[in-house]
XYZ file of C-alpha atoms in Angstrom:
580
model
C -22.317 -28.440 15.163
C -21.820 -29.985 11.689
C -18.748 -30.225 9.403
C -20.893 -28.411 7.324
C -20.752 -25.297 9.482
C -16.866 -25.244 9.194
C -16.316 -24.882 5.598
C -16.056 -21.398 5.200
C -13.494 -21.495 7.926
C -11.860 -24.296 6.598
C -11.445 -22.738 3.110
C -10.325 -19.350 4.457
C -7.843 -21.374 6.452
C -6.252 -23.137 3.680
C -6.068 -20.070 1.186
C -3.947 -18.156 4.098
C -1.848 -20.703 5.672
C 0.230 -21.715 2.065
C 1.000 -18.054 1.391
C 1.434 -17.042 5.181
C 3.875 -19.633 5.430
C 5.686 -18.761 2.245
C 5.774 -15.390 3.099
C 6.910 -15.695 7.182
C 9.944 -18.476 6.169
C 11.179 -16.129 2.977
C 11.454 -13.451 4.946
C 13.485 -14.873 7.946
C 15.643 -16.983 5.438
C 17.734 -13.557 4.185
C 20.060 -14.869 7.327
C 20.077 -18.551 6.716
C 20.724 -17.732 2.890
C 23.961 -15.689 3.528
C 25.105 -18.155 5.870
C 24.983 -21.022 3.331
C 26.357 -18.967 0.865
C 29.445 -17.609 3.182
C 30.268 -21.191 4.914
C 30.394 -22.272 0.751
C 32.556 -19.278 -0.660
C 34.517 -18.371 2.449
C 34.357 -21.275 4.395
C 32.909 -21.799 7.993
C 35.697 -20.016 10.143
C 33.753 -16.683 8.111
C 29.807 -17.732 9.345
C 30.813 -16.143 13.154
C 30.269 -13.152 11.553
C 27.165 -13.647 10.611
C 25.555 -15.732 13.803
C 27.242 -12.685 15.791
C 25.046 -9.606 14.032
C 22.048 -12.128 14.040
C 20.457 -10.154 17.203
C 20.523 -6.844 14.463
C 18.144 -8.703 12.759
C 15.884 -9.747 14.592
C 16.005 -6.089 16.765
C 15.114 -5.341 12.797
C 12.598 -7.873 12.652
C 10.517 -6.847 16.181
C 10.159 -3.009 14.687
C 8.206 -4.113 11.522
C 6.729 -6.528 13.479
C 5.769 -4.016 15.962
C 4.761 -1.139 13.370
C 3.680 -3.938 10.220
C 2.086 -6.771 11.848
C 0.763 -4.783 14.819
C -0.729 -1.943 12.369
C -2.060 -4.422 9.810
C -3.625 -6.555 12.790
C -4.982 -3.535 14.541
C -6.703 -2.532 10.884
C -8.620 -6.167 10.352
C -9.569 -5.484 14.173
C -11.339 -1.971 12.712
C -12.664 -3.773 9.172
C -14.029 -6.446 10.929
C -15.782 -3.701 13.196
C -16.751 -2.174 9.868
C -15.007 1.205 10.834
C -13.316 2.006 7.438
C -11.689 4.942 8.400
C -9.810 4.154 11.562
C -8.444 0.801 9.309
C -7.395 3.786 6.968
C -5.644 5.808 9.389
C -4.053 2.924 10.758
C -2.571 2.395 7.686
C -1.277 5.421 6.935
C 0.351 5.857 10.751
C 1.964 2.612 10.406
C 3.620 3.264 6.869
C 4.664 6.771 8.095
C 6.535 6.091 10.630
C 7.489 2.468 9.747
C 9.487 4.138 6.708
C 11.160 7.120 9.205
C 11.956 4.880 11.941
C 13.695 2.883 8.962
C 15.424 5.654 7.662
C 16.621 6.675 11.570
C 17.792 2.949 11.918
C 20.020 3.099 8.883
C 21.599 6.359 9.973
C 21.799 5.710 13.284
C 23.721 2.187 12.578
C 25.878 3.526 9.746
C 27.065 6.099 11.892
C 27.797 3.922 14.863
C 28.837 0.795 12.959
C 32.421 0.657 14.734
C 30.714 0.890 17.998
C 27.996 -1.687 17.676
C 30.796 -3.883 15.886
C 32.595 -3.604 18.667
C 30.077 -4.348 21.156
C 28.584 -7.234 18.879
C 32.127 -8.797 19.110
C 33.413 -11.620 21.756
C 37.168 -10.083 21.193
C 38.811 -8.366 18.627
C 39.386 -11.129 16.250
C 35.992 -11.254 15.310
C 35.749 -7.388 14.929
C 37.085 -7.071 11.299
C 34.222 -9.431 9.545
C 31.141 -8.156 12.157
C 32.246 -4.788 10.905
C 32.550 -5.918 7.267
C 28.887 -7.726 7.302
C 26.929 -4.829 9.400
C 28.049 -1.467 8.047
C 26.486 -2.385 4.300
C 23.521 -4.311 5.892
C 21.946 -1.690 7.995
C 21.516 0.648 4.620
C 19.052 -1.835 4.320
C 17.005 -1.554 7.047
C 14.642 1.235 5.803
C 13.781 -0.918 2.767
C 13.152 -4.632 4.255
C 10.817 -2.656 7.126
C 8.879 -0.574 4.495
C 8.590 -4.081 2.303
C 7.402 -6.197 5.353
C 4.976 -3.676 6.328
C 3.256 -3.253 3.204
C 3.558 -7.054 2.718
C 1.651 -7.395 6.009
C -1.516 -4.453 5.052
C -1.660 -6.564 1.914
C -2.253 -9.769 3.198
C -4.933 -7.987 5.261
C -6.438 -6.938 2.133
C -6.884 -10.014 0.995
C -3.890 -9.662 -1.422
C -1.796 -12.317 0.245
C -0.313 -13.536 -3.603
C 1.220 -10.241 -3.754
C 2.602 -10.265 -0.678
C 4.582 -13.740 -0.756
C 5.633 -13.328 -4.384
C 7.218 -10.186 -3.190
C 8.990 -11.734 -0.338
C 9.962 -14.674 -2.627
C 11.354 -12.778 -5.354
C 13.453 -10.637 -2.852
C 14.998 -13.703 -1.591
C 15.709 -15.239 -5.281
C 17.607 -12.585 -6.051
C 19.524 -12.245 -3.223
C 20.674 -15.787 -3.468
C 21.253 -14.799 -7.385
C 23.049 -11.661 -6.325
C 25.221 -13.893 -3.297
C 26.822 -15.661 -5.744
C 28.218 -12.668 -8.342
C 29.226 -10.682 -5.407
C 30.958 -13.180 -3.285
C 31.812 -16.138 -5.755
C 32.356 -13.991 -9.115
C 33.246 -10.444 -7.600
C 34.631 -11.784 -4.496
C 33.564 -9.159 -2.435
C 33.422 -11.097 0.930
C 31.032 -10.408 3.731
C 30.131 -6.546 2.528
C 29.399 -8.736 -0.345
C 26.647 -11.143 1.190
C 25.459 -7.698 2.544
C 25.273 -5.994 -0.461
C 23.409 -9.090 -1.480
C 20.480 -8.839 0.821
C 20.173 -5.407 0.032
C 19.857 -5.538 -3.612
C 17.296 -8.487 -2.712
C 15.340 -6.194 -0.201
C 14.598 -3.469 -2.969
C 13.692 -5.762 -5.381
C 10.794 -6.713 -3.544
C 9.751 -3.365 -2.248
C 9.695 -2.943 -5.867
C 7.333 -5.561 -6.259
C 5.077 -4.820 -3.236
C 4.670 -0.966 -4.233
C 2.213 -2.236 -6.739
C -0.401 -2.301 -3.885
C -0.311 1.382 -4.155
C -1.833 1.133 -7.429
C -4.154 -1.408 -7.037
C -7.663 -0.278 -8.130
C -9.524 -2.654 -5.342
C -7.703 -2.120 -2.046
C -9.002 -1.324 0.780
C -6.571 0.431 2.227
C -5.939 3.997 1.265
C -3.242 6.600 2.882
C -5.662 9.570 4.539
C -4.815 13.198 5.629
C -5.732 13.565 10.180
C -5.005 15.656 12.844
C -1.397 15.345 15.073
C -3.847 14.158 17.734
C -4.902 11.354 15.841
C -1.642 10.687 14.789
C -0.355 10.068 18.363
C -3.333 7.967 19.267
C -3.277 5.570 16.485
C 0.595 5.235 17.109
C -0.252 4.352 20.774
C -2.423 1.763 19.939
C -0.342 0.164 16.910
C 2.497 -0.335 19.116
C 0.135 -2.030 21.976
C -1.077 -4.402 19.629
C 2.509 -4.968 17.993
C 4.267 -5.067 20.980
C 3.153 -8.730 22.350
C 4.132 -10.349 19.206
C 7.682 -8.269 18.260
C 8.541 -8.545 22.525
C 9.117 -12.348 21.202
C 11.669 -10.647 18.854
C 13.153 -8.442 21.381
C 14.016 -11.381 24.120
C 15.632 -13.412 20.956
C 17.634 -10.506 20.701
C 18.894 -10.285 23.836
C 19.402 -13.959 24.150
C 20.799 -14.309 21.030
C 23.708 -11.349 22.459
C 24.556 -12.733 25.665
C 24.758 -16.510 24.555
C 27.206 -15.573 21.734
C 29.193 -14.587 24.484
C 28.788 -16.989 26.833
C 29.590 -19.430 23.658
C 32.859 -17.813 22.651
C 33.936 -18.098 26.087
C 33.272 -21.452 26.400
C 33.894 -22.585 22.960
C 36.010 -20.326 20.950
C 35.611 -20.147 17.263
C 34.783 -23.665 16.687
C 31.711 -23.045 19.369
C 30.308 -20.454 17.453
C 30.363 -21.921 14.221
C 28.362 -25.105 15.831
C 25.683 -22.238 17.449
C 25.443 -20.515 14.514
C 24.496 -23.530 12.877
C 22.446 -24.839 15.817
C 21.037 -21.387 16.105
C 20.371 -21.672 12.294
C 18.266 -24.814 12.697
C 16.090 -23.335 15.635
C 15.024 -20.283 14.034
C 14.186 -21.614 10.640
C 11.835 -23.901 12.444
C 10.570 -21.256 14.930
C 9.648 -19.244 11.081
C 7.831 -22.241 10.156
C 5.327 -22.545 13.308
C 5.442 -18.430 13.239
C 3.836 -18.931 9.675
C 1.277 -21.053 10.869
C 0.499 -18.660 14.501
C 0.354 -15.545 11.824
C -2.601 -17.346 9.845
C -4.470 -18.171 12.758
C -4.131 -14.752 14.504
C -6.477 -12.721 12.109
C -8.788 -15.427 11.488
C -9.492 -16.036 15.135
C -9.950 -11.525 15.502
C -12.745 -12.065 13.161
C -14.495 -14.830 14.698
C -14.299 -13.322 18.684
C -15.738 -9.880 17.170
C -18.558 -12.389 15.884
C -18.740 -14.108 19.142
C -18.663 -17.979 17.275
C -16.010 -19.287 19.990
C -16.309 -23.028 18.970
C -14.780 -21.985 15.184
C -11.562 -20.121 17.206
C -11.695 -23.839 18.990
C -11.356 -25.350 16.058
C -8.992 -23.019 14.101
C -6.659 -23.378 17.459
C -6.792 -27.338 17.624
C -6.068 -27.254 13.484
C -3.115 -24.601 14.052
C -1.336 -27.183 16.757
C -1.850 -30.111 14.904
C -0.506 -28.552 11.869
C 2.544 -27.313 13.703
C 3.116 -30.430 15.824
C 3.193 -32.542 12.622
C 5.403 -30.127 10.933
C 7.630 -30.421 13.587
C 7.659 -34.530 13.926
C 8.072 -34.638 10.653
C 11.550 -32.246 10.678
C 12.356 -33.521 13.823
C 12.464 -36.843 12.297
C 14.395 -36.033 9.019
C 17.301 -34.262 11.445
C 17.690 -37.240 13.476
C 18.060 -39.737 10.911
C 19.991 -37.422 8.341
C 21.539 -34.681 10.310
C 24.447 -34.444 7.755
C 21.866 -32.763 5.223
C 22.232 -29.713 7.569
C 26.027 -29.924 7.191
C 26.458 -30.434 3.758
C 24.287 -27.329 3.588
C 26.688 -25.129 5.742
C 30.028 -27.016 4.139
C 31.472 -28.750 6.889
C 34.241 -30.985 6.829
C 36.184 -30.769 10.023
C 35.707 -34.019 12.121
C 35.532 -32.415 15.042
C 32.832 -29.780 14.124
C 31.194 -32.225 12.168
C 30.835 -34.124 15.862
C 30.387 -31.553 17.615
C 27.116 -30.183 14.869
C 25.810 -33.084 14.365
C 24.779 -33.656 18.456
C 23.826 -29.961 18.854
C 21.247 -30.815 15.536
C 19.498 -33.845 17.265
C 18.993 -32.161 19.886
C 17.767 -28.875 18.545
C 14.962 -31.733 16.694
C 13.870 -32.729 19.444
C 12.465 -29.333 20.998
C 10.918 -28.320 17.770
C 7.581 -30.026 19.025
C 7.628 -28.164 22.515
C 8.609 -24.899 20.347
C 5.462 -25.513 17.632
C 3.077 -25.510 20.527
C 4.629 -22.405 22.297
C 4.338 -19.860 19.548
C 0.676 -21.141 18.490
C -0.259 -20.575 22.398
C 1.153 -17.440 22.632
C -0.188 -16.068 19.285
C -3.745 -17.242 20.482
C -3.156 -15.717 23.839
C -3.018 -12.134 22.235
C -5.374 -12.662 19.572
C -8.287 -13.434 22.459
C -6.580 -10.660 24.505
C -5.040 -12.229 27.179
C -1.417 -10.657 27.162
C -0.153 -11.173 30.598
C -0.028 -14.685 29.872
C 1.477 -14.108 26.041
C 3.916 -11.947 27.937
C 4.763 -14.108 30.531
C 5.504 -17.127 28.346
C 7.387 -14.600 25.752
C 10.106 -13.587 28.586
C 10.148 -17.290 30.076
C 11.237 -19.125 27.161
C 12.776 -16.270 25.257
C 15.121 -15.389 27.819
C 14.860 -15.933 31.479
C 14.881 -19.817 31.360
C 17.369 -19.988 28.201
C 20.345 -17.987 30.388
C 18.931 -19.751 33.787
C 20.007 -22.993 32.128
C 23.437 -21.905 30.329
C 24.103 -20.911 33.769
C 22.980 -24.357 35.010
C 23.859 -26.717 32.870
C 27.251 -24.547 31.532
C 30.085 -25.233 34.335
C 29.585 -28.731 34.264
C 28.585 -29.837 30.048
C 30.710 -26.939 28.498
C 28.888 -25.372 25.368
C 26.633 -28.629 25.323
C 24.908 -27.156 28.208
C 23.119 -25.139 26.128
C 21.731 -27.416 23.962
C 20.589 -29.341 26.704
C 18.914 -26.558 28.362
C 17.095 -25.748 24.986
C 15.304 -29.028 25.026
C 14.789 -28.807 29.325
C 12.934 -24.997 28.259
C 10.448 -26.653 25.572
C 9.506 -29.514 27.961
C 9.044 -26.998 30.894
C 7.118 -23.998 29.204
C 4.616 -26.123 27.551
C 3.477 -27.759 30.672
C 3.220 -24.222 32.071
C 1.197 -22.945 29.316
C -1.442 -26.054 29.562
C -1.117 -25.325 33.807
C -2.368 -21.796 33.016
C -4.940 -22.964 30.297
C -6.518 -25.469 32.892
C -6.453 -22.972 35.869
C -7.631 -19.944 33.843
C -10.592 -22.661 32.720
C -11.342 -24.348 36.010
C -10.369 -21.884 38.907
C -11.235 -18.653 37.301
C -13.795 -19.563 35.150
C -15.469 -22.425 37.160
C -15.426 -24.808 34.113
C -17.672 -22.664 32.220
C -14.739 -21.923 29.839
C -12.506 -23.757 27.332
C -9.151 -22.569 25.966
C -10.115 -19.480 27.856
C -13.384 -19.056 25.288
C -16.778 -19.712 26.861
C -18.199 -22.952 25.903
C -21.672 -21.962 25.883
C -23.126 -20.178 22.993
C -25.381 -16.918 23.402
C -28.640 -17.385 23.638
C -29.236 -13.909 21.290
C -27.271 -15.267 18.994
C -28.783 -17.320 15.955
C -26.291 -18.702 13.219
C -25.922 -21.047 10.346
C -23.741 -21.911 6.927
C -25.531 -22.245 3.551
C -24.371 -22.919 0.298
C -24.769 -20.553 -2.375
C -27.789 -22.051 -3.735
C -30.672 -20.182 -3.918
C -33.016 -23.157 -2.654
C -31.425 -23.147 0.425
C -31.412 -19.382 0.793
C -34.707 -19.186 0.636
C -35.157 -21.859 3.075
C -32.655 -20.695 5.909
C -34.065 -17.256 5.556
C -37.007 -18.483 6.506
C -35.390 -19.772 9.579
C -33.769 -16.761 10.525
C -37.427 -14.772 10.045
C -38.839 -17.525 12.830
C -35.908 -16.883 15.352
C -36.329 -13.294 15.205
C -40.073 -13.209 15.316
C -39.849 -14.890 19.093
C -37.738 -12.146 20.177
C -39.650 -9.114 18.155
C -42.766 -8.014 16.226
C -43.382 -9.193 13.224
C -42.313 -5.853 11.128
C -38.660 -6.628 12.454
C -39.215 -9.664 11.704
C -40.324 -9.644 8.153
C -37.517 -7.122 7.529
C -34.602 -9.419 8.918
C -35.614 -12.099 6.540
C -35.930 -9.917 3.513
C -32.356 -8.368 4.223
C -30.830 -12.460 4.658
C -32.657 -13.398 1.606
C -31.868 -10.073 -0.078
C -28.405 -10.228 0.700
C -27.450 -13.954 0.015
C -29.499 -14.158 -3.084
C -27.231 -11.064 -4.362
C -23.642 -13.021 -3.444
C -24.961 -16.666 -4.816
C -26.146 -14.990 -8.380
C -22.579 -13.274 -8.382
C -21.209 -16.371 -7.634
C -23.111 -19.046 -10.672
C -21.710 -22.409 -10.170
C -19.733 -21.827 -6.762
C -19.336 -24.513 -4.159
C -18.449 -21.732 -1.427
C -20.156 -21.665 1.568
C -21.857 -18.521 2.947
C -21.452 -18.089 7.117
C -24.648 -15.872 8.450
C -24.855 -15.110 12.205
C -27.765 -13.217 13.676
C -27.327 -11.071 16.834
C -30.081 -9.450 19.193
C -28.432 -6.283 20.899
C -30.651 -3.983 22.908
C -33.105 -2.405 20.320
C -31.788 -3.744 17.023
C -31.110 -7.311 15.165
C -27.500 -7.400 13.785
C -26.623 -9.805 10.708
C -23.497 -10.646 9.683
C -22.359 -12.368 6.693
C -18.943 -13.493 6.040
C -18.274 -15.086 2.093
C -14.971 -15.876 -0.216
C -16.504 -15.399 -3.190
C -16.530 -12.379 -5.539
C -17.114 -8.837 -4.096
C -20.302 -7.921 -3.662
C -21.224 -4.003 -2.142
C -24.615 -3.684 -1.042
C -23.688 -0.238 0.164
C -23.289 0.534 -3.467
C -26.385 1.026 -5.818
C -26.195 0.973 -9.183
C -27.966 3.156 -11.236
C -27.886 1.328 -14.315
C -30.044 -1.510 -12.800
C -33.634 -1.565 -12.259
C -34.461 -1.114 -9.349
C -37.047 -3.940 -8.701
C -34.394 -6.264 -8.985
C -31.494 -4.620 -7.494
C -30.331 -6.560 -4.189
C -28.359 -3.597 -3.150
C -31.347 -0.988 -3.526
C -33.667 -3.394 -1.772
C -31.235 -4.176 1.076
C -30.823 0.051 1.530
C -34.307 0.384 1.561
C -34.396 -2.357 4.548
C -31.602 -1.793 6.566
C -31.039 1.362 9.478
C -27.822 0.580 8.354
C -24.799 -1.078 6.536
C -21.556 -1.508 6.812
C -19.088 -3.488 4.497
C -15.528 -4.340 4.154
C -13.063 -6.671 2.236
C -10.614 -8.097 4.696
C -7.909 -11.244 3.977
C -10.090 -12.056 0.784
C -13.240 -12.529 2.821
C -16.382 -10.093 1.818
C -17.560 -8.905 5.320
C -21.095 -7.532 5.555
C -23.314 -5.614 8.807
C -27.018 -4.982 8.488
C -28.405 -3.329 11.524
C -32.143 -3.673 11.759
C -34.418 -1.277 14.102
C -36.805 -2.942 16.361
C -39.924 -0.963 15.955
């Protein structure tokens, strides 16, 4: 297989993983923003506050995740099946009830915000500020889920610019707004709350544009209660392995604030907040890069090309792993960047920070390698093991070694027992890998994937140049014609031609590749053709053209029948072909 052949993949790769990134770390930085900002204007003994309503957002977090991500995923699933109208209704489920459950949240927390303040707290000298912070944040919740979620369906589209710039600018103001409410105003904590808000409806703001974009592919659609309740089923079982992460964070998060403030006091929390800080931006980081691999590898295991999902899995780890070697060595060598960002002066917390932010370094590799695994486990459908890893090193293991390590290393016992989990789960991820491979699959599988290629499967990469169209056509014509008659055959390479001849003359002077995989299933050839470049229809004729040299007409006159579809700005086209 050539380097040629990877191009496409390559390209489509690159254009997702800046903007994914961008997108994951701005919108999991709304916490690590307000707890800059608070340890500056109200000084560290304040940040508790803040580390203690943490789990609220990430419980947050795992509903859009659930709803956004597991909607927007299950709709690429349905474009890249070329079923336009489920990916519709999808949609339209997922913003539904995205925006009630939202709305409930807000209610529901405002109403209760003495309780959960209460129950959020170690002891009641913490219960003043947790109640300050979380009564104005959860007002927020309905518009930071409804952003997300559209931010997620755009990305799908294709529109990932939109969807980071929205993110971004929701940030940049709440950083802007952080500093007139708490430094000018002096509003306090509500004020860092009423902060994030402000930033959260700035970029809903900004993402509602997608409504009135003119090219997406995504529409909201009238259906039946029925359909309703199905689609909701199956958003939240395709959401649910990925936001389950969320939900044991959650629960960690809870019970090892306690087990902190029992051990530690103030002073212990303030060093796990900061810790806890540290770990999360980096597990945002490799998220980004699991969340651009996840779609990409969808639409190559619907087209059956296992070596590119190979390839787009050994990329995603070594981009992670280097991110993380590269952080991991900044922290160790400089870990006082991390506390002039947080403002800390005591000598004793600066100690006591300092070792828990070597150490947190030095599990960011294990981490990187954990959430890519897990994220490819789902996206190639094997969830027992993405669920078994999830609950392993999201909570079982982390509260197995507080209870460990705790009695006998105090509040460092935890740190400890971070890096022990991120040595431990890895090896038990590649033990499941190699046994899934070898036991299961007698060696006939890699990464879970079979290694072999179908033998009804013909495929190659061309660039748009019409020499080589031409040429490769003709190849695809000679593959079919040993399976078929020559009618089928003669059609199949008119529709290739047909069809790449139509995206390389809407594309004059592009060095985009063109991916073009032939399938033989039962009574019928299926092409499919996967591009970056500019949109091209062929379900759409235009009238205004002449027909003799219309690539759509042509290609309609060919085909039983074609399917198209726009998904993460990559033109997605199925020709079905009778065998006579």
């Amino acid at each position: 297989m050539n380097n040629q052949k990877y191009q496409l993949l390559s390209a489509g790769y690159k254009s997702f993983l800046f903007s994914t990134l961008v997108m994951t770390v701005a919108n999991n930085i709304a916490f690590f923003i307000d707890s800059i900002f608070i340890s500056h204007f109200l000084g560290i003994e304040k940040l508790p506050a803040v580390e203690l309503c943490f789990p609220v957002m990430t419980f947050v977090s795992m509903v859009y995740l659930m709803l956004g991500l597991g909607g927007s995923t299950l709709a690429l699933n349905h474009m890249a099946d070329h079923e336009k109208r489920k990916a519709d209704e999808t949609f339209t489920v997922s913003v539904v009830f995205i925006t009630l459950l939202g709305i409930f949240l807000a209610v529901f927390g405002r109403i209760f915000s003495e309780q959960f303040a209460e129950l959020l707290s170690p002891d009641i000298s913490y219960y003043n500020d947790v109640l300050d912070y979380l009564s104005i944040l959860v007002l927020g919740m309905p518009l930071v889920c409804l952003m997300m979620s559209l931010a997620y369906f755009a990305k799908a589209d294709g529109k990932h610019k939109m969807a980071f710039q929205a993110v971004v600018i929701s940030n940049v103001i709440n950083m802007v707004m952080n500093v007139v409410l708490i430094k000018i105003m002096g509003m306090g904590l509500s004020g860092a709350a009423f902060a994030t808000i402000i930033g959260y409806f700035s970029g809903l703001m900004y993402m509602m544009r997608y409504f009135f974009s003119k090219d997406r592919q995504l529409v909201l659609v009238k259906m039946s209660k029925k359909a309703v309740l199905s689609h909701l089923h199956d958003i939240t079982l395709k959401g649910f392995p990925e936001s389950s992460y969320l939900l044991m964070i959650t629960l960690r998060v809870h019970i090892l604030n306690m087990i902190v403030a029992a051990y530690g006091g103030s002073r212990g929390l303030q060093v796990f907040s900061i810790f806890n800080n540290c770990i999360y931006m980096f597990f945002t980081l490799a998220l980004g890069i699991a969340q651009t691999l996840v779609p990409l590898v969808i639409i190559q295991v619907e087209n059956g090309d296992y070596d590119r999902v190979r390839k787009m899995l050994f990329k995603s780890i070594k981009a992670a792993l280097a991110g993380a070697l590269a952080l991991c060595f900044i922290l160790e060598l400089a870990p006082q960047i991390i506390l002039m960002l947080f403002n800390v002066s005591d000598p004793q917390t600066v100690a006591e920070c300092i070792k828990a932010i070597r150490i947190s370094a030095l599990s960011f590799m294990g981490m990187a390698f954990c959430i890519i695994m897990v994220h490819y486990f789902q996206a190639v459908k094997h969830f027992t093991y993405s669920h078994i890893i999830t609950i392993m090193e999201g909570l079982v293991l982390p509260i197995a070694m507080m209870g460990i390590f705790a009695p006998f290393l105090g509040v460092d016992g935890l740190y400890m027992g971070f890096l022990f989990i991120e040595i431990l789960v890895p090896l038990q991820i590649l033990f499941m890998v190699l046994r899934e491979d070898s036991l299961v699959n007698q060696k006939k599988y890699s990464f879970m994937l079979p290694k072999k290629t179908d033998d009804r499967r013909f495929e190659f990469t061309v660039a748009m140049n019409l020499d080589e169209v031409v040429s490769l056509s003709k190849e695809a014509s000679d593959w079919v014609s040993e399976r078929t008659d020559d009618v089928t055959a003669m059609k199949t390479c008119l529709a290739v031609e047909e069809m790449l001849t139509g995206i390389t003359a809407g594309n004059t002077g592009s060095s985009d590749m063109i991916d073009v995989v032939l399938r033989e299933e039962d009574d019928k050839i299926i092409i499919t053709i996967h591009d970056t470049g500019r949109e091209f229809n062929p379900t759409i004729v235009d009238e205004n053209f002449d027909y003799a040299f219309d690539n759509a007409y042509v290609l309609n006159k060919i085909a039983d029948e074609i399917t198209y579809n726009r998904a993460m700005g990559i033109n997605s086209t199925m020709i079905k072909i009778q065998k006579k």
